[in-house]
Amino acid sequence: MALNKSMHPRNRYKDKPPDFAYLASKYPDFQKHVHTSLTGRVGLNFKDPEAVRALTCTLLKEDFGLSIEIPLERLIPTVPLRLNYIHWVEDLIGSIDGDETAVEGPRRGIDIGTGASCIYPLLGATMNGWFFLATEVDDICFNYAKKNVEQNGLSDLIKVVKVPQKTLLMDALKEESALVYDFCMCNPPFFANQLEAKGVNSRNSRRPPPSSVNTGGVTEIMAEGGELEFVKRIIHDSLQLKKRLRWYSCMLGKKCSLAPLKEELRKQGVPKVTHTEFCQGRTMRWALAWSFYDDVSVPSPPSKKRKMEKVRKPLSFSLLLPTVKLLQAKAPSIGCSAHGSLDVVTAWVEKTLTDLRVLHKRVPSGNAERSLFLTAVENSWIHVRQKRRDQRRQLRELPRAPPSGDGAVSQTVENSPHPDGPHSDSPHPMCSERPRGMDVVEDKGGVNNGSDMVTEEVATGAGCTTPPPSSSSTQPFLFKCLTNMKLEGTGEGVKEEGDVTLQMHWVEGQNRDLMNQLCTYLKNTLLRLASNPQ
Ligand code: SAH
């Protein structure tokens, strides 16, 4: 999904989401939870805790060689999000880029509230050889965490300790008074009460309900005062412990928690403070870190960088092989004799652009790619949509046949497939209230495999709200863009067939929303052409 592009650059799932089909063929326990849609897409029901658990256990096994057990009634971690946090800790302690100010020797961290999975210590120890003190209040979580450490042979690196509820860092550190830790991390219980846990008050009311299940026991997801109070308690412990840890950090479930916590740190005179965002799937999380060391280097917050990336990001959507095949079968009708996926899709794109009177010409490109340079001089796609809407209205307004008649007209209108095909513009999913609205079936637990979908920018731009360009404009064109058709999964050897991704790169013009509109129009038209009978 869209936010995956903003994953941490070292996150292994950033550009390579898990291949569900492959994992299902290798792991029978995972296979039980996947389903294949009519278009051949392999998916998972993220509302089913067993499916989420199966995915987590399978990814940990496949990608990290870890075998873990988690009870269904405790929080089931999603791997891409946890990895984002681990990579940020690497940035903080400078363990990757050879930060000169960073200390030498093995790194030591504390995971406050490690959960049944003990996921942060297991990942940190496996990936980086970090030592961990992992704390937990809940008996069930504590027992599972210990078992997960032992069964992966990591007891030398990870020590799991049971702590009383009232304590956070102080008691856990009493025993080892001399040691300096490089960092602490924490995924705190997010919610103050049952209502918040159910999404009341904590989310913007216009947002859809979460797309994945919230697993987790009471102490895991709820703490008195919610995450704000929980993190404030860590801040107060840190004010006593100061340089016993080089970095203190905490994840946050709500963006609005950031400002009051930063203010608290400012009031307390903490010298180094930074924050970040963790983006994956449809989920965003935030994290805060602070240090009492003057010599640590502080990674800068991501907001500016992300905004810049967003502006430059191309729009894209993918056509899966079954769709491409349908287009192939119909290609002779437009005089296209080519068979390769790329040439067929390119021919259909050219035909659609010609129909729209959008100027286009081929430009040189690589083997697994075709490129078209587009110049749009008029907003013809809006007119086509308008025309279709008018036609539909006229049909609706035709007098209905009396009940005793043959009923042909009303039946045709009401029961026939939508005149615009399955991806019509009324009401378009992109016009819905979803903040990152997408015509996407499932969240991949923070990752997605790509499919017949348009990525975030198209979805949010929506092409629904932009008024037609003003006629007073002095430019002789609306916009110019470079459109690339790419064959997916093409390695060294050049393939003929496969999924095709279309990307539109902004060059110049009046308004990027116009390119959003055209991208949406192209996608809907290609899908309609593929699904319409000959
Ligand atoms: N770190 C895991 C679990 C996070 S849920 C993950 O990211 O998946 C929060 C955990 O904190 C729960 O397991 C809960 O039992 C534990 N917890 C709550 N209060 C605590 C405290 N005072 N000290 C240590 N752990 C605590």
XYZ file of C-alpha atoms in Angstrom, residues 13-494:
482
model
C 9.854 -4.980 2.902
C 10.063 -1.434 1.525
C 10.337 -2.377 -2.125
C 9.811 -6.071 -1.750
C 6.558 -6.977 -0.066
C 6.200 -10.602 1.004
C 5.156 -12.952 -1.736
C 2.081 -14.561 -0.206
C 1.805 -17.180 -2.937
C 5.394 -18.269 -2.407
C 5.053 -18.303 1.383
C 1.837 -20.321 1.118
C 3.540 -22.895 -1.083
C 6.365 -23.247 1.438
C 4.504 -23.049 4.765
C 1.364 -25.180 5.110
C 0.381 -23.332 8.320
C 0.322 -20.097 6.372
C -1.388 -21.615 3.364
C -4.453 -22.375 5.491
C -5.092 -18.635 5.809
C -4.598 -17.351 2.283
C -7.311 -17.069 -0.304
C -7.114 -16.468 -4.017
C -9.478 -14.002 -5.638
C -11.060 -14.414 -9.077
C -8.363 -12.201 -10.576
C -5.699 -14.531 -9.218
C -4.638 -12.296 -6.370
C -3.500 -14.109 -3.251
C -4.718 -12.347 -0.107
C -5.100 -12.623 3.625
C -7.937 -11.573 5.908
C -6.333 -9.052 8.226
C -9.371 -9.045 10.437
C -8.698 -12.643 11.418
C -6.171 -12.814 14.287
C -5.143 -16.340 13.288
C -4.246 -15.142 9.806
C -2.282 -12.184 11.192
C -0.447 -14.502 13.556
C 0.322 -16.931 10.756
C 1.800 -14.123 8.656
C 3.981 -12.836 11.500
C 5.293 -16.282 12.412
C 5.925 -17.116 8.756
C 7.816 -13.893 8.027
C 9.943 -14.277 11.145
C 10.774 -17.825 10.087
C 11.392 -17.117 6.418
C 13.268 -13.838 6.711
C 14.972 -14.068 10.116
C 15.128 -17.784 10.877
C 13.114 -17.225 14.088
C 10.508 -19.662 15.421
C 8.053 -18.071 17.777
C 4.782 -18.873 19.472
C 2.195 -16.251 20.386
C -1.152 -16.848 22.082
C -4.109 -15.432 20.160
C -5.256 -13.423 23.158
C -2.069 -11.351 23.269
C -0.788 -8.648 20.923
C 0.336 -10.022 17.591
C 3.104 -7.830 16.202
C 3.342 -6.948 12.536
C 6.892 -7.413 11.319
C 7.334 -4.421 8.936
C 6.377 -1.917 11.661
C 8.671 -3.533 14.242
C 11.500 -3.475 11.702
C 10.946 0.227 11.075
C 11.483 0.869 14.781
C 14.604 -1.346 14.951
C 16.120 0.501 11.974
C 15.409 3.856 13.601
C 17.167 2.687 16.778
C 20.131 1.754 14.561
C 20.079 5.344 13.276
C 19.884 6.759 16.794
C 22.808 4.811 18.177
C 24.781 5.195 14.964
C 25.410 1.495 14.704
C 25.101 1.345 10.942
C 26.702 4.415 9.436
C 29.871 4.256 11.476
C 28.958 7.324 13.541
C 32.220 8.476 15.167
C 30.487 9.628 18.323
C 28.932 6.213 18.846
C 30.418 3.978 21.513
C 32.458 0.913 20.605
C 31.640 -2.623 21.657
C 28.429 -4.603 21.832
C 25.212 -2.630 22.016
C 22.838 -2.984 24.928
C 19.184 -2.098 24.878
C 16.105 -2.338 27.040
C 12.694 -3.275 25.684
C 10.007 -2.030 28.052
C 6.979 -4.325 27.742
C 8.380 -6.941 25.412
C 5.081 -8.791 24.892
C 4.561 -12.503 24.367
C 6.457 -12.399 21.089
C 9.543 -10.657 22.520
C 9.835 -9.338 18.978
C 12.170 -6.372 19.391
C 14.843 -8.267 21.308
C 14.569 -11.240 18.940
C 14.984 -9.003 15.880
C 17.677 -6.789 17.433
C 19.694 -9.766 18.650
C 19.365 -11.680 15.376
C 20.022 -8.764 13.055
C 22.598 -6.816 15.047
C 23.830 -9.006 17.876
C 22.420 -6.537 20.431
C 22.074 -7.483 24.096
C 18.632 -6.895 25.567
C 16.982 -6.567 28.897
C 13.322 -7.271 28.136
C 10.742 -6.327 30.772
C 7.170 -7.521 31.127
C 4.371 -7.265 33.708
C 1.978 -9.814 32.334
C 2.516 -13.456 33.376
C 1.383 -14.969 30.111
C 3.542 -12.589 28.043
C 6.515 -13.150 30.327
C 6.321 -16.948 30.021
C 5.926 -16.884 26.243
C 8.693 -14.315 25.837
C 11.116 -16.452 27.846
C 10.189 -19.513 25.836
C 10.606 -17.677 22.530
C 14.078 -16.543 23.539
C 15.107 -20.020 24.672
C 13.783 -21.865 21.653
C 15.790 -19.592 19.377
C 18.982 -20.113 21.358
C 19.249 -16.413 22.228
C 19.375 -16.608 26.038
C 22.953 -15.303 25.992
C 21.830 -12.068 24.410
C 18.338 -11.576 25.822
C 17.311 -11.523 29.461
C 13.556 -11.418 30.083
C 12.539 -10.045 33.498
C 9.179 -9.825 35.193
C 8.579 -6.379 36.712
C 5.768 -4.960 38.859
C 3.187 -2.772 37.073
C 4.202 0.447 38.830
C 7.762 0.365 37.558
C 9.163 1.136 34.167
C 12.909 1.604 34.033
C 13.999 2.220 37.612
C 13.428 -1.220 39.107
C 14.615 -3.067 36.048
C 17.949 -1.256 36.285
C 18.468 -1.553 40.039
C 20.414 -4.780 39.766
C 22.855 -3.634 37.126
C 23.750 -0.269 38.541
C 27.032 0.119 36.685
C 26.014 -0.700 33.138
C 25.349 2.010 30.563
C 22.739 1.064 28.012
C 22.743 2.388 24.465
C 18.994 2.707 24.230
C 15.596 1.748 25.501
C 12.634 1.171 23.287
C 8.981 0.732 24.094
C 5.732 0.000 22.360
C 3.476 1.260 25.144
C -0.123 0.316 25.779
C -1.821 2.869 23.568
C -5.242 3.305 25.012
C -6.621 4.857 28.164
C -9.842 2.850 28.227
C -12.089 0.452 26.321
C -13.662 3.244 24.259
C -10.326 4.441 22.984
C -9.312 0.877 22.253
C -12.420 0.551 20.101
C -11.486 3.674 18.193
C -13.852 6.148 19.809
C -12.185 9.550 20.320
C -8.773 8.399 19.269
C -9.332 8.467 15.545
C -10.674 11.088 13.249
C -14.367 10.190 12.993
C -14.200 10.387 9.192
C -11.653 7.617 9.069
C -12.830 4.121 8.306
C -12.476 1.490 10.994
C -9.032 -0.092 11.208
C -8.427 -2.551 8.412
C -6.738 -5.072 10.637
C -7.712 -6.640 13.893
C -6.542 -5.187 17.192
C -5.351 -8.200 19.068
C -4.029 -7.762 22.558
C -4.870 -8.327 26.192
C -5.918 -5.634 28.646
C -2.461 -4.744 30.019
C -1.063 -4.736 26.513
C -3.304 -2.228 24.901
C -4.545 -0.240 27.879
C -2.729 1.672 30.555
C -4.032 4.269 32.950
C -3.939 7.586 31.136
C -3.132 5.870 27.848
C 0.181 6.195 26.090
C 0.608 9.803 27.134
C 0.829 8.972 30.830
C 2.846 5.823 30.163
C 5.503 7.731 28.238
C 5.491 10.565 30.785
C 6.397 7.964 33.390
C 9.324 6.854 31.248
C 10.371 10.498 30.882
C 10.348 10.890 34.648
C 12.394 7.740 35.136
C 14.827 9.065 32.546
C 15.215 12.299 34.503
C 16.639 10.228 37.327
C 18.609 7.782 35.237
C 19.921 10.415 32.809
C 23.184 9.153 31.287
C 22.598 5.517 32.291
C 21.084 5.281 28.812
C 22.360 7.070 25.738
C 18.947 7.201 24.072
C 15.435 6.816 25.481
C 12.733 6.096 22.917
C 9.055 5.278 22.692
C 6.615 4.472 19.950
C 3.310 6.371 19.857
C -0.020 5.222 18.463
C -1.384 8.736 18.122
C 0.247 11.664 16.431
C -1.379 14.044 18.905
C 0.711 12.533 21.708
C 3.904 13.926 20.169
C 3.461 17.614 20.979
C 2.637 17.323 24.712
C 5.481 14.856 25.233
C 7.963 17.096 23.438
C 6.723 19.964 25.546
C 7.298 17.889 28.673
C 10.863 17.141 27.564
C 11.435 20.813 26.796
C 10.126 21.848 30.221
C 12.474 19.370 31.847
C 15.414 20.777 29.898
C 16.276 17.561 28.067
C 19.006 18.611 25.610
C 18.450 16.262 22.647
C 15.005 15.397 21.338
C 13.880 14.008 18.014
C 10.955 12.135 16.547
C 10.050 10.055 13.510
C 7.164 8.448 11.666
C 6.824 4.759 10.927
C 4.885 4.195 7.718
C 3.709 0.798 6.548
C 0.585 -0.436 4.802
C -2.250 1.818 5.870
C -0.822 2.245 9.343
C 1.219 5.115 10.670
C 2.931 5.277 14.014
C 5.177 7.894 15.552
C 8.155 7.657 17.831
C 9.951 9.981 20.151
C 13.546 9.814 21.371
C 15.571 11.883 23.781
C 19.066 11.890 25.205
C 21.024 13.561 27.983
C 24.281 13.194 26.057
C 25.505 16.261 24.222
C 27.712 14.294 21.854
C 25.062 12.044 20.264
C 24.191 12.769 16.674
C 20.479 13.338 16.255
C 18.694 11.958 13.161
C 16.427 14.669 11.771
C 12.653 14.261 11.808
C 11.202 12.965 8.558
C 8.378 15.389 7.821
C 10.140 17.656 5.351
C 11.769 14.778 3.546
C 8.478 12.967 3.166
C 6.707 16.035 1.798
C 9.427 16.446 -0.807
C 9.220 12.774 -1.757
C 5.476 13.055 -2.098
C 5.701 15.926 -4.518
C 8.071 14.056 -6.771
C 6.510 10.624 -6.463
C 5.088 9.260 -9.734
C 1.501 8.105 -9.915
C 1.159 4.453 -10.666
C -1.135 1.496 -11.014
C -0.594 -2.124 -11.952
C -2.415 -4.439 -14.291
C -2.146 -8.053 -13.228
C -1.384 -10.727 -15.784
C -5.013 -11.980 -16.075
C -6.088 -8.426 -16.992
C -3.209 -8.100 -19.434
C -4.231 -11.397 -21.061
C -7.774 -10.134 -21.571
C -6.379 -7.022 -23.218
C -4.125 -9.233 -25.352
C -7.094 -11.228 -26.603
C -8.815 -8.030 -27.726
C -5.732 -6.358 -29.175
C -6.458 -7.353 -32.825
C -9.605 -5.188 -32.655
C -7.385 -2.101 -32.496
C -4.980 -3.377 -35.130
C -2.340 -4.462 -32.643
C -0.627 -7.694 -33.623
C 1.944 -7.685 -30.814
C 1.746 -10.356 -28.125
C 4.105 -9.235 -25.381
C 2.417 -7.769 -22.289
C 4.207 -4.453 -22.597
C 3.396 -3.856 -26.242
C -0.230 -4.793 -25.798
C -0.738 -2.505 -22.794
C 1.144 0.283 -24.557
C -1.075 -0.107 -27.635
C -4.211 0.191 -25.492
C -2.808 3.223 -23.679
C -1.991 4.867 -27.017
C -5.477 4.100 -28.339
C -7.093 5.583 -25.215
C -4.914 8.687 -25.420
C -5.733 9.112 -29.114
C -9.451 8.846 -28.329
C -8.965 11.508 -25.681
C -6.960 13.717 -28.037
C -4.043 13.706 -25.599
C -0.846 14.196 -27.631
C 1.683 11.439 -27.125
C 4.868 10.174 -28.665
C 7.153 7.254 -27.935
C 10.500 8.017 -26.387
C 13.466 5.646 -26.058
C 13.318 3.274 -23.106
C 14.860 0.068 -21.738
C 13.955 -3.473 -22.802
C 11.439 -4.118 -20.047
C 9.859 -0.709 -20.442
C 7.943 1.505 -22.900
C 7.810 5.274 -22.510
C 5.385 7.830 -23.851
C 5.714 11.582 -23.560
C 2.256 13.078 -23.062
C 1.025 16.610 -23.640
C -2.545 17.248 -22.596
C -4.055 20.360 -24.134
C -7.670 19.957 -23.062
C -9.429 18.114 -20.272
C -11.200 15.647 -22.523
C -11.370 12.869 -19.900
C -13.692 14.970 -17.760
C -15.939 15.469 -20.779
C -16.067 11.747 -21.481
C -17.099 11.078 -17.916
C -19.663 13.858 -18.074
C -21.060 12.416 -21.300
C -21.421 8.989 -19.716
C -23.157 10.470 -16.703
C -25.569 12.339 -18.983
C -26.291 9.165 -20.919
C -27.025 7.315 -17.717
C -29.300 10.087 -16.518
C -31.190 10.086 -19.783
C -31.669 6.341 -19.498
C -32.938 6.700 -15.943
C -35.333 9.426 -17.001
C -36.953 7.347 -19.739
C -40.560 6.586 -18.822
C -40.838 3.225 -17.115
C -42.911 0.538 -18.751
C -46.146 -0.227 -16.908
C -45.989 -3.317 -14.653
C -48.040 -5.317 -17.117
C -45.664 -4.470 -19.958
C -42.457 -6.273 -20.749
C -40.483 -4.068 -18.314
C -37.525 -4.081 -20.629
C -36.411 -0.514 -20.048
C -36.418 -0.377 -16.289
C -34.914 -3.807 -16.020
C -32.127 -2.934 -18.367
C -31.286 0.150 -16.418
C -31.512 -1.276 -12.961
C -30.266 -4.796 -13.386
C -27.754 -4.611 -16.128
C -24.093 -4.262 -15.362
C -23.089 -0.696 -14.802
C -22.776 1.051 -18.175
C -19.301 2.122 -17.184
C -18.207 -1.335 -16.209
C -16.885 -2.338 -12.833
C -14.619 0.658 -12.389
C -17.020 3.400 -13.207
C -16.701 6.904 -11.925
C -19.889 6.930 -9.914
C -19.401 6.855 -7.067
C -15.711 6.380 -7.458
C -13.958 4.884 -4.454
C -11.483 7.682 -4.697
C -14.195 10.157 -3.933
C -15.056 8.413 -0.706
C -14.043 9.753 2.658
C -11.166 7.367 3.105
C -8.123 9.432 3.919
C -5.853 7.171 1.980
C -8.781 5.776 0.057
C -7.916 3.000 -2.259
C -9.660 0.419 -4.305
C -7.552 -2.156 -2.579
C -8.915 -5.280 -1.065
C -6.663 -5.943 1.845
C -3.971 -4.534 4.028
C -0.950 -6.766 3.987
C -0.122 -6.172 7.609
C 1.937 -3.199 6.724
C 2.984 -4.447 3.345
C 1.331 -4.980 0.028
C 1.986 -6.964 -3.024
C 0.798 -4.459 -5.563
C -2.176 -5.285 -7.708
C -4.782 -3.675 -9.916
C -4.650 -0.549 -7.872
C -3.717 3.084 -7.941
C -1.330 4.242 -5.279
C -2.007 6.850 -2.657
C -1.493 9.979 -4.593
C -4.025 9.116 -7.233
C -6.389 8.025 -4.580
C -6.121 11.118 -2.452
C -5.907 13.490 -5.352
C -9.075 11.787 -6.406
C -9.574 13.724 -9.577
C -12.998 14.463 -8.229
C -12.622 17.858 -6.745
C -10.490 19.748 -9.211
C -12.483 22.232 -11.207
C -11.851 22.300 -14.946
C -8.851 24.474 -15.738
C -9.573 28.140 -16.097
C -9.805 29.383 -19.645
C -7.800 32.460 -18.714
C -4.678 30.311 -18.490
C -1.888 31.512 -20.723
C -0.201 28.097 -21.150
C -0.939 26.381 -24.472
C -1.166 23.031 -22.663
C -2.633 21.683 -19.434
C 0.288 19.527 -18.426
C 3.091 17.329 -19.701
C 4.136 14.046 -18.209
C 6.231 11.012 -18.949
C 4.347 7.732 -18.822
C 6.283 4.506 -18.383
C 4.905 1.030 -18.787
C 7.067 -1.503 -16.975
C 7.031 -5.259 -16.981
C 7.109 -6.449 -13.387
C 9.307 -9.214 -12.066
C 11.706 -8.954 -14.973
C 15.144 -9.915 -13.846
C 18.166 -10.277 -16.057
C 16.469 -12.275 -18.779
C 13.854 -10.283 -20.653
